[in-house]
XYZ file of C-alpha atoms in Angstrom:
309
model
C 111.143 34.770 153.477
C 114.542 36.458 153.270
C 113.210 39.697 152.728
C 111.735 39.411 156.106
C 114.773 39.083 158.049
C 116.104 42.853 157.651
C 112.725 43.516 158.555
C 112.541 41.774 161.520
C 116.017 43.336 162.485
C 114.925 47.166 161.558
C 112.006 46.430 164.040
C 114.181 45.639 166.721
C 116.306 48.501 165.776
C 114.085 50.987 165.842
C 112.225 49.600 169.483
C 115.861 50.201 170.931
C 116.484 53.665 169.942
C 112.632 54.567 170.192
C 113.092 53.633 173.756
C 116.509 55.191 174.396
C 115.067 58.286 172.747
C 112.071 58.181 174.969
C 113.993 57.940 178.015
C 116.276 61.102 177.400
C 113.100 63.450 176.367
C 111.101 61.826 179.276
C 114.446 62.660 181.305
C 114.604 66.341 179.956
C 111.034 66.755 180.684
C 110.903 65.219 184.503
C 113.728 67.766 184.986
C 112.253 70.869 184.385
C 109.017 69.235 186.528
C 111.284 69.409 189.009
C 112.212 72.724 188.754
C 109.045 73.936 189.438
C 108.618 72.108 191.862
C 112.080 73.597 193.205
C 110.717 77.503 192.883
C 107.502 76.438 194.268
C 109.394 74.700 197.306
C 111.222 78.338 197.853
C 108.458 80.231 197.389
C 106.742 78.676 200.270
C 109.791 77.904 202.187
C 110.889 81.524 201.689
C 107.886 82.127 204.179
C 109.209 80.508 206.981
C 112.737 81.658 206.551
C 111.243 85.371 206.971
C 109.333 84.363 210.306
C 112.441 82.367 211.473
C 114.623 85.302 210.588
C 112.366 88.194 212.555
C 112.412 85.880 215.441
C 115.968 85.679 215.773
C 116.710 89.222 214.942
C 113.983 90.414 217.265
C 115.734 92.958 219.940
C 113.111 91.919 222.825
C 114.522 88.013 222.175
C 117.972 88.973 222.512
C 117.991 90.921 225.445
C 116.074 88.435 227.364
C 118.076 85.554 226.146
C 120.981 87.225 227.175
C 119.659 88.507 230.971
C 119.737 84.868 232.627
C 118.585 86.098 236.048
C 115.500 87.512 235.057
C 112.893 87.212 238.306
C 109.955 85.820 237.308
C 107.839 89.276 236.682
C 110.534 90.117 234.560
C 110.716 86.826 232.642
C 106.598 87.226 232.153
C 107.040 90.572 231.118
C 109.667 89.936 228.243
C 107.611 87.012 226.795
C 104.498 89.586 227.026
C 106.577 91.941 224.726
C 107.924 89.308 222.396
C 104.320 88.122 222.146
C 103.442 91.718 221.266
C 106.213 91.919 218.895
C 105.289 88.492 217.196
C 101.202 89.564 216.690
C 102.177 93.424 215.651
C 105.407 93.525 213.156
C 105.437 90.046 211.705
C 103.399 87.666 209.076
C 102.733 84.343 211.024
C 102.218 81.753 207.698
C 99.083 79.785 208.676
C 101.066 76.142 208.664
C 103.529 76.953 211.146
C 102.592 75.172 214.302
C 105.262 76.369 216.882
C 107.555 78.638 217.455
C 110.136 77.672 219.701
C 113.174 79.702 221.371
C 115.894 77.609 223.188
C 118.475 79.106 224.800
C 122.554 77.708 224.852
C 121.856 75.266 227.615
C 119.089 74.079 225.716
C 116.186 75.308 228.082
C 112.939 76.849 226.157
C 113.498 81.040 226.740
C 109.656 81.178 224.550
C 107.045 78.634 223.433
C 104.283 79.870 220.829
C 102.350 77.179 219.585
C 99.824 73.818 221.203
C 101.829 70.811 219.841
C 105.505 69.937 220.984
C 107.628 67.254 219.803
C 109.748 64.656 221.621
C 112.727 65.890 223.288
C 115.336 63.869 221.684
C 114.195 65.185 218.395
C 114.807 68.732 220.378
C 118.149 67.354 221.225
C 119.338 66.189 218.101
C 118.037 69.469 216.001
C 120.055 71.637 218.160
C 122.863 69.362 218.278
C 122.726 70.021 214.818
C 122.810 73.491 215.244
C 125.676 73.755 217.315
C 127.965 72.174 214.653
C 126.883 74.211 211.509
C 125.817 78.037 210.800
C 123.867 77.441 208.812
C 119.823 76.609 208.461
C 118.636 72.984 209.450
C 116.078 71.317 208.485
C 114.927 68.212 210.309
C 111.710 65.695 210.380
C 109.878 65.044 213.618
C 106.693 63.682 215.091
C 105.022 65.375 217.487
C 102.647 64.816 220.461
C 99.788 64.851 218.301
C 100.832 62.335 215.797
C 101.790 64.975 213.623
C 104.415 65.122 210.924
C 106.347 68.220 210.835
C 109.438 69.488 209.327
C 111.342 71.958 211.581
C 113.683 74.539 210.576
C 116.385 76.083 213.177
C 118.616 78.711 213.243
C 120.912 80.012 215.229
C 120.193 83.339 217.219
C 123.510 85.334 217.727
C 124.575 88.438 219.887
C 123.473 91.949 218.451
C 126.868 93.268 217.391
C 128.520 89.839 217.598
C 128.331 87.158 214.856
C 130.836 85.137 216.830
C 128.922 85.060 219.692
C 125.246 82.489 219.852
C 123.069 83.373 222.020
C 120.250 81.065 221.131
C 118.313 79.055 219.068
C 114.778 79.035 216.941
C 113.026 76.325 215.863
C 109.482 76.967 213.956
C 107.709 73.476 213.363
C 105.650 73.547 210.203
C 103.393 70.505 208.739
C 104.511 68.383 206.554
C 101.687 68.552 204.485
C 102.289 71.665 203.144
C 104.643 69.953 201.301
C 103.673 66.701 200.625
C 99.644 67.579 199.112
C 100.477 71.491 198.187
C 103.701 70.886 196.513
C 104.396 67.847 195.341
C 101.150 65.492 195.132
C 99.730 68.133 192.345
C 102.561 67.386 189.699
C 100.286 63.794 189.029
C 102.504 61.272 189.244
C 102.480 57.976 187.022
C 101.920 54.255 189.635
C 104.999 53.435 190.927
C 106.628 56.871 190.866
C 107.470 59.442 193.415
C 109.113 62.719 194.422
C 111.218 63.101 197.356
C 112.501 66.231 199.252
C 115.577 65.349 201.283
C 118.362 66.864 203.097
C 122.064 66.340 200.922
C 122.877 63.348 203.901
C 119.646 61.357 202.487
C 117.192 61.885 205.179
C 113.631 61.729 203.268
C 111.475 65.286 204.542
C 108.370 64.951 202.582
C 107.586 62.187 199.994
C 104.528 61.873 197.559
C 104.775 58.211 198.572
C 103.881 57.580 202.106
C 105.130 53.999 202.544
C 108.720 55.874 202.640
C 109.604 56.563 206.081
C 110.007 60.259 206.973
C 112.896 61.608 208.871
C 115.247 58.257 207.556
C 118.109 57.973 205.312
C 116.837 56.875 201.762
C 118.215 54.056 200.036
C 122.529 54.014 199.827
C 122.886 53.543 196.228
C 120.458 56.503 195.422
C 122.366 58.518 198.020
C 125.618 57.321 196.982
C 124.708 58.624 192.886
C 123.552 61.661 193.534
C 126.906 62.641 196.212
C 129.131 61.909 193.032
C 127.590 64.104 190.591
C 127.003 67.333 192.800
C 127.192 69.780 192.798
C 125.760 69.606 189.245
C 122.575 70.888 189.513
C 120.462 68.224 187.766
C 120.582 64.848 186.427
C 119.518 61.210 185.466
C 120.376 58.030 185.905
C 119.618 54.453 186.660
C 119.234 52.280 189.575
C 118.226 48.830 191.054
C 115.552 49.303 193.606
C 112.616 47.031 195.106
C 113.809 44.173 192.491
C 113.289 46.821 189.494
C 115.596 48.819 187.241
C 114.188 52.618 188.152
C 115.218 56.404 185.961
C 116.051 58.734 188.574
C 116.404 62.251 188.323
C 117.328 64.983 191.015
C 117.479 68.691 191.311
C 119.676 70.269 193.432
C 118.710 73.497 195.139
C 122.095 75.513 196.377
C 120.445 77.371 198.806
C 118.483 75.219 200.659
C 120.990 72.472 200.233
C 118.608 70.194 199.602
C 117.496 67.619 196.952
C 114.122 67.131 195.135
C 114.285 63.217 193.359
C 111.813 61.871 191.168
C 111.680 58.291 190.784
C 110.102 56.303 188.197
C 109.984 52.432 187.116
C 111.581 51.360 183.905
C 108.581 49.417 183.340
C 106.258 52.430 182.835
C 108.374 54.436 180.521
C 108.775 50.962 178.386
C 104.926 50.038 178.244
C 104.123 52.032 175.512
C 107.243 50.942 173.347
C 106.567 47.122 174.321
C 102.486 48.063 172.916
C 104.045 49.099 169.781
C 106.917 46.032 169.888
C 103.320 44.207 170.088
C 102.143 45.843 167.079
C 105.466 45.622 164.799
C 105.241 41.783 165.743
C 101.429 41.439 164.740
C 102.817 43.421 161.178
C 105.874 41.115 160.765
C 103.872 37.668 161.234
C 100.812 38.797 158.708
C 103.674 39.695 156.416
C 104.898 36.061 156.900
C 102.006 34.414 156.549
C 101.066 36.526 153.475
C 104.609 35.843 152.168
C 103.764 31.965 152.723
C 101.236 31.957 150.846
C 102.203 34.104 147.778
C 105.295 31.638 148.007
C 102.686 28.558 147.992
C 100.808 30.319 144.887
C 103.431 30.873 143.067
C 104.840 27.006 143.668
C 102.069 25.318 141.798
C 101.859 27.926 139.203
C 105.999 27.172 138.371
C 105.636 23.763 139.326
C 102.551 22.521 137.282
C 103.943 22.773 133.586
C 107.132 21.510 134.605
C 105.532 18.441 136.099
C 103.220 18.183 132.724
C 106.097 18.769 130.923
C 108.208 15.321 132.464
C 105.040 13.249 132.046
């Protein structure tokens, strides 16, 4: 029976540093998932950044954003050339939706595209845009009952960076994100991958109970802020009443985050199946030590007992 003990304390030994060790490779490996995911992300976001920046570099654009007393013929006759411009000199990727030109005051100069989105989501993207130069990237829902992510940028003055003189906004489906990019990586139950802006609000998500175009959870948020700008890493948190591994990427770029969530729970079932199976071992060596112990009883106690009589 003694000889059992360091056994039973080797078992639980080795179930704590099997699972620590499984954790750190399943760590190391969920981060370079994620960086695929990240050049996959740029590859097709790399698309829309080339559309957004030929719209807002486009010479017909300009000058009519810039002429604000255009007549009417003229107006028509600008957005005839831009239209011209758009179908001749540039790629037009098949998920973007709209393309929308505002100018300063916030009135639409051009409008290519058959599904708009609410105006306070208009007013709160270029809001945005006024108070950073660079890129945005917002959620928004749309008309149709569409979810779309929208990326703006600012249109400035030919020969003047200092000057804007306007704004794009192309609208692309979420989708394109959500089942191209991120549901193929086959995710374990429970888990999920988020792409989010660095202030927390959730873009796409392989999970669709997560609300798109909302902050994510603080404590997540509040994790990743203090260990950027390092571009990846794990750790642990409390959510939905369950200890969960998280691990981020962060693309420099972009500015933007790609998290991968997964539940303690999953990464420990196959190290509890084998606690199972060490436990099964330890109590057959028990019971076979009981009864080797038993054996060996009557043989030592027989002639001693014959002995006394």
């Amino acid at each position: 029976m003694i000889s059992i003990i360091p056994l039973v304390g080797i078992s639980g030994y080795s179930f704590h540093i099997f699972s620590a060790a499984l954790q750190e490779k399943l760590s190391a490996s969920i981060s370079q998932t994620l960086s695929m995911i990240n050049l996959n992300m740029v590859s097709e976001i790399e698309k829309y950044q080339y559309l957004c920046g030929s719209i807002c570099i486009s010479e017909e654009i300009k000058k009519g954003l810039l002429k604000k007393d255009m007549t009417d013929m003229e107006k028509n006759q600008a957005i005839l050339e831009i239209q011209s411009m758009i179908r001749n000199k540039i790629i037009y990727p098949a998920q973007a939706k709209n393309i929308t030109v505002y100018d300063t005051d916030g009135n639409i100069f051009y409008d290519l595209g058959y599904d708009g989105f609410y105006q306070e989501d208009v007013d709160r993207i270029l809001s945005q845009l006024e108070k950073q130069d660079q890129d945005v990237w917002a959620y928004a829902h749309t008309y149709r009952d569409r979810n779309i992510l929208v990326l703006g940028r600012r249109i400035y003055e030919q020969y003047s960076k200092s000057r804007v003189i306007g704004y794009t906004l192309i609208s692309i489906e979420e989708k394109i994100f959500s089942k191209t990019v991120l549901e193929p990586v086959g995710l374990s139950d429970s888990s999920n991958i988020m792409y989010m802006n660095l202030d927390g609000t959730v873009l796409s998500s392989w999970n669709r109970s997560i609300a798109l175009g909302e902050k994510t959870d603080d404590e997540l948020l509040k994790k990743i802020q203090e260990r950027l700008p390092k571009k990846t890493d794990s750790f642990s948190i409390h959510e939905n009443g369950e200890e969960q591994l998280v691990t981020y990427i962060f693309n420099k770029n972009l500015n933007q985050l790609f998290v991968y969530t997964m539940p303690y729970h999953y990464i420990n079932s196959e190290v509890y199946a084998m606690l199972k199976q060490i436990l099964v071992v330890v109590m057959f060596l028990v019971l076979l030590c009981i009864v080797i112990v038993a054996m060996v009883y009557q043989g030592i106690m027989s002639p001693i007992k014959r002995m006394l009589e």
